[in-house]
Structures are given as C-alpha cells and as structure tokens.
Amino acid sequence: MATFTAPEQGKVRTTLYLTQENRERLDRIPRGKKTALMNKAIAAALEEIEREENAQKFLKMLETIQPVKTELSSEQMVRMLREEKEQELLDHKMKHAE
C-alpha cells in the first residue's frame, strides 16, 4: 500500500484495494463525499476493534482482582449506596485503612 503525506493539510494519501462490489458501490457516491465516507467507516471499524481489545483487557484484569476484606457485608454496602450514604461508606473505609 503506497502512502503519501500532505502535512500542511493534516491529510494522508494512501492506496486502498477494494473489492469489485465495493468499488461499484463507491462509484455512485459523489467525488467529494467518498473520502469522508471512507474515513467515517474506517473510524467506526477501528473504534469497534479498540472496544473489543479494551473489553478483553478488562476481562483479564477481572481475573486478577483480589478480594477486599471489610467489616461491612456486600448487602450493607449496597444498602448504604442506595440510601445515598456514600460518605459514611468512605469514612468507614478510611477509618479502617489507618
């Protein structure tokens, strides 16, 4: 794939090989809109790839999480969060961290 850079415009020119079907479909798009369409499609595809990679990293991180010891049960913590007593929960955590 050949790549040419035009830094003053912040754009890069590249050669992209398309299937015949995609080429025919792109030929129906007006000239000025093809680049925008391709950039949008590539950005969406790359975001999806990054989202999948991040999900995999997150799942691997979950496997390494160690249990946290606390005097409060999970039910007590959830109840405090539902009752909007986050500060009490944090104060309790800080008191026992010292």
mmCIF file of C-alpha atoms in Angstrom:
data_model
loop_
_atom_site.group_PDB
_atom_site.id
_atom_site.type_symbol
_atom_site.label_atom_id
_atom_site.label_comp_id
_atom_site.label_asym_id
_atom_site.label_seq_id
_atom_site.Cartn_x
_atom_site.Cartn_y
_atom_site.Cartn_z
ATOM 1 C CA MET A 1 0.000 0.000 0.000
ATOM 2 C CA ALA A 2 1.511 3.323 -1.046
ATOM 3 C CA THR A 3 1.202 6.263 1.332
ATOM 4 C CA PHE A 4 1.824 9.947 0.671
ATOM 5 C CA THR A 5 1.668 12.658 3.337
ATOM 6 C CA ALA A 6 0.460 16.233 2.978
ATOM 7 C CA PRO A 7 1.302 17.594 6.461
ATOM 8 C CA GLU A 8 0.126 21.119 5.734
ATOM 9 C CA GLN A 9 -3.389 19.756 5.273
ATOM 10 C CA GLY A 10 -3.247 17.138 8.023
ATOM 11 C CA LYS A 11 -4.190 14.508 5.477
ATOM 12 C CA VAL A 12 -2.509 11.362 4.202
ATOM 13 C CA ARG A 13 -2.997 9.955 0.744
ATOM 14 C CA THR A 14 -2.951 6.179 0.519
ATOM 15 C CA THR A 15 -3.762 3.417 -1.933
ATOM 16 C CA LEU A 16 -6.615 1.194 -0.856
ATOM 17 C CA TYR A 17 -7.554 -2.028 -2.624
ATOM 18 C CA LEU A 18 -11.303 -2.594 -2.773
ATOM 19 C CA THR A 19 -13.458 -5.497 -3.828
ATOM 20 C CA GLN A 20 -15.170 -5.007 -7.167
ATOM 21 C CA GLU A 21 -18.538 -4.813 -5.421
ATOM 22 C CA ASN A 22 -17.353 -2.040 -3.077
ATOM 23 C CA ARG A 23 -15.747 -0.190 -5.969
ATOM 24 C CA GLU A 24 -19.003 -0.222 -7.937
ATOM 25 C CA ARG A 25 -20.980 0.955 -4.935
ATOM 26 C CA LEU A 26 -18.469 3.734 -4.192
ATOM 27 C CA ASP A 27 -18.609 4.906 -7.803
ATOM 28 C CA ARG A 28 -22.188 6.047 -7.145
ATOM 29 C CA ILE A 29 -21.036 8.391 -4.348
ATOM 30 C CA PRO A 30 -20.136 11.959 -5.396
ATOM 31 C CA ARG A 31 -16.379 12.564 -5.539
ATOM 32 C CA GLY A 32 -16.082 14.886 -2.550
ATOM 33 C CA LYS A 33 -18.072 12.571 -0.294
ATOM 34 C CA LYS A 34 -16.148 9.334 -0.881
ATOM 35 C CA THR A 35 -13.207 10.294 1.332
ATOM 36 C CA ALA A 36 -15.491 11.420 4.152
ATOM 37 C CA LEU A 37 -17.485 8.194 3.870
ATOM 38 C CA MET A 38 -14.362 6.023 3.935
ATOM 39 C CA ASN A 39 -12.849 7.951 6.852
ATOM 40 C CA LYS A 40 -16.082 7.584 8.792
ATOM 41 C CA ALA A 41 -16.286 3.843 8.064
ATOM 42 C CA ILE A 42 -12.633 3.268 8.964
ATOM 43 C CA ALA A 43 -13.004 5.264 12.193
ATOM 44 C CA ALA A 44 -16.072 3.213 13.176
ATOM 45 C CA ALA A 45 -14.279 -0.066 12.419
ATOM 46 C CA LEU A 46 -11.198 0.997 14.395
ATOM 47 C CA GLU A 47 -13.352 2.078 17.345
ATOM 48 C CA GLU A 48 -15.020 -1.341 17.327
ATOM 49 C CA ILE A 49 -11.618 -3.072 17.301
ATOM 50 C CA GLU A 50 -10.419 -0.872 20.180
ATOM 51 C CA ARG A 51 -13.642 -1.541 22.113
ATOM 52 C CA GLU A 52 -13.122 -5.301 21.708
ATOM 53 C CA GLU A 53 -9.459 -5.020 22.761
ATOM 54 C CA ASN A 54 -10.432 -2.959 25.811
ATOM 55 C CA ALA A 55 -13.111 -5.498 26.736
ATOM 56 C CA GLN A 56 -10.534 -8.298 26.578
ATOM 57 C CA LYS A 57 -8.092 -6.293 28.721
ATOM 58 C CA PHE A 58 -10.869 -5.597 31.222
ATOM 59 C CA LEU A 59 -11.818 -9.276 31.443
ATOM 60 C CA LYS A 60 -8.171 -10.217 32.017
ATOM 61 C CA MET A 61 -7.929 -7.582 34.750
ATOM 62 C CA LEU A 62 -11.042 -9.017 36.423
ATOM 63 C CA GLU A 63 -9.275 -12.373 36.698
ATOM 64 C CA THR A 64 -6.507 -10.791 38.786
ATOM 65 C CA ILE A 65 -8.663 -8.870 41.264
ATOM 66 C CA GLN A 66 -8.084 -9.936 44.848
ATOM 67 C CA PRO A 67 -10.984 -9.969 47.316
ATOM 68 C CA VAL A 68 -11.246 -6.963 49.602
ATOM 69 C CA LYS A 69 -11.589 -7.595 53.326
ATOM 70 C CA THR A 70 -14.086 -5.363 55.067
ATOM 71 C CA GLU A 71 -16.195 -5.355 58.186
ATOM 72 C CA LEU A 72 -19.283 -4.463 56.155
ATOM 73 C CA SER A 73 -21.139 -7.068 54.144
ATOM 74 C CA SER A 74 -21.911 -6.546 50.479
ATOM 75 C CA GLU A 75 -25.561 -6.119 51.395
ATOM 76 C CA GLN A 76 -24.712 -3.376 53.901
ATOM 77 C CA MET A 77 -22.584 -1.564 51.322
ATOM 78 C CA VAL A 78 -25.299 -1.752 48.676
ATOM 79 C CA ARG A 79 -27.889 -0.520 51.183
ATOM 80 C CA MET A 80 -25.667 2.441 52.090
ATOM 81 C CA LEU A 81 -25.176 3.290 48.414
ATOM 82 C CA ARG A 82 -28.921 3.089 47.759
ATOM 83 C CA GLU A 83 -29.579 5.323 50.745
ATOM 84 C CA GLU A 84 -27.020 7.788 49.363
ATOM 85 C CA LYS A 85 -24.695 7.298 52.318
ATOM 86 C CA GLU A 86 -21.550 7.123 50.189
ATOM 87 C CA GLN A 87 -19.646 9.435 52.514
ATOM 88 C CA GLU A 88 -20.324 7.191 55.513
ATOM 89 C CA LEU A 89 -19.076 4.244 53.476
ATOM 90 C CA LEU A 90 -15.907 6.134 52.541
ATOM 91 C CA ASP A 91 -15.410 7.316 56.127
ATOM 92 C CA HIS A 92 -15.722 3.719 57.324
ATOM 93 C CA LYS A 93 -13.152 2.628 54.744
ATOM 94 C CA MET A 94 -10.705 5.385 55.706
ATOM 95 C CA LYS A 95 -11.121 4.690 59.430
ATOM 96 C CA HIS A 96 -10.129 1.045 58.942
ATOM 97 C CA ALA A 97 -7.320 1.803 56.482
ATOM 98 C CA GLU A 98 -5.309 3.649 59.120
#
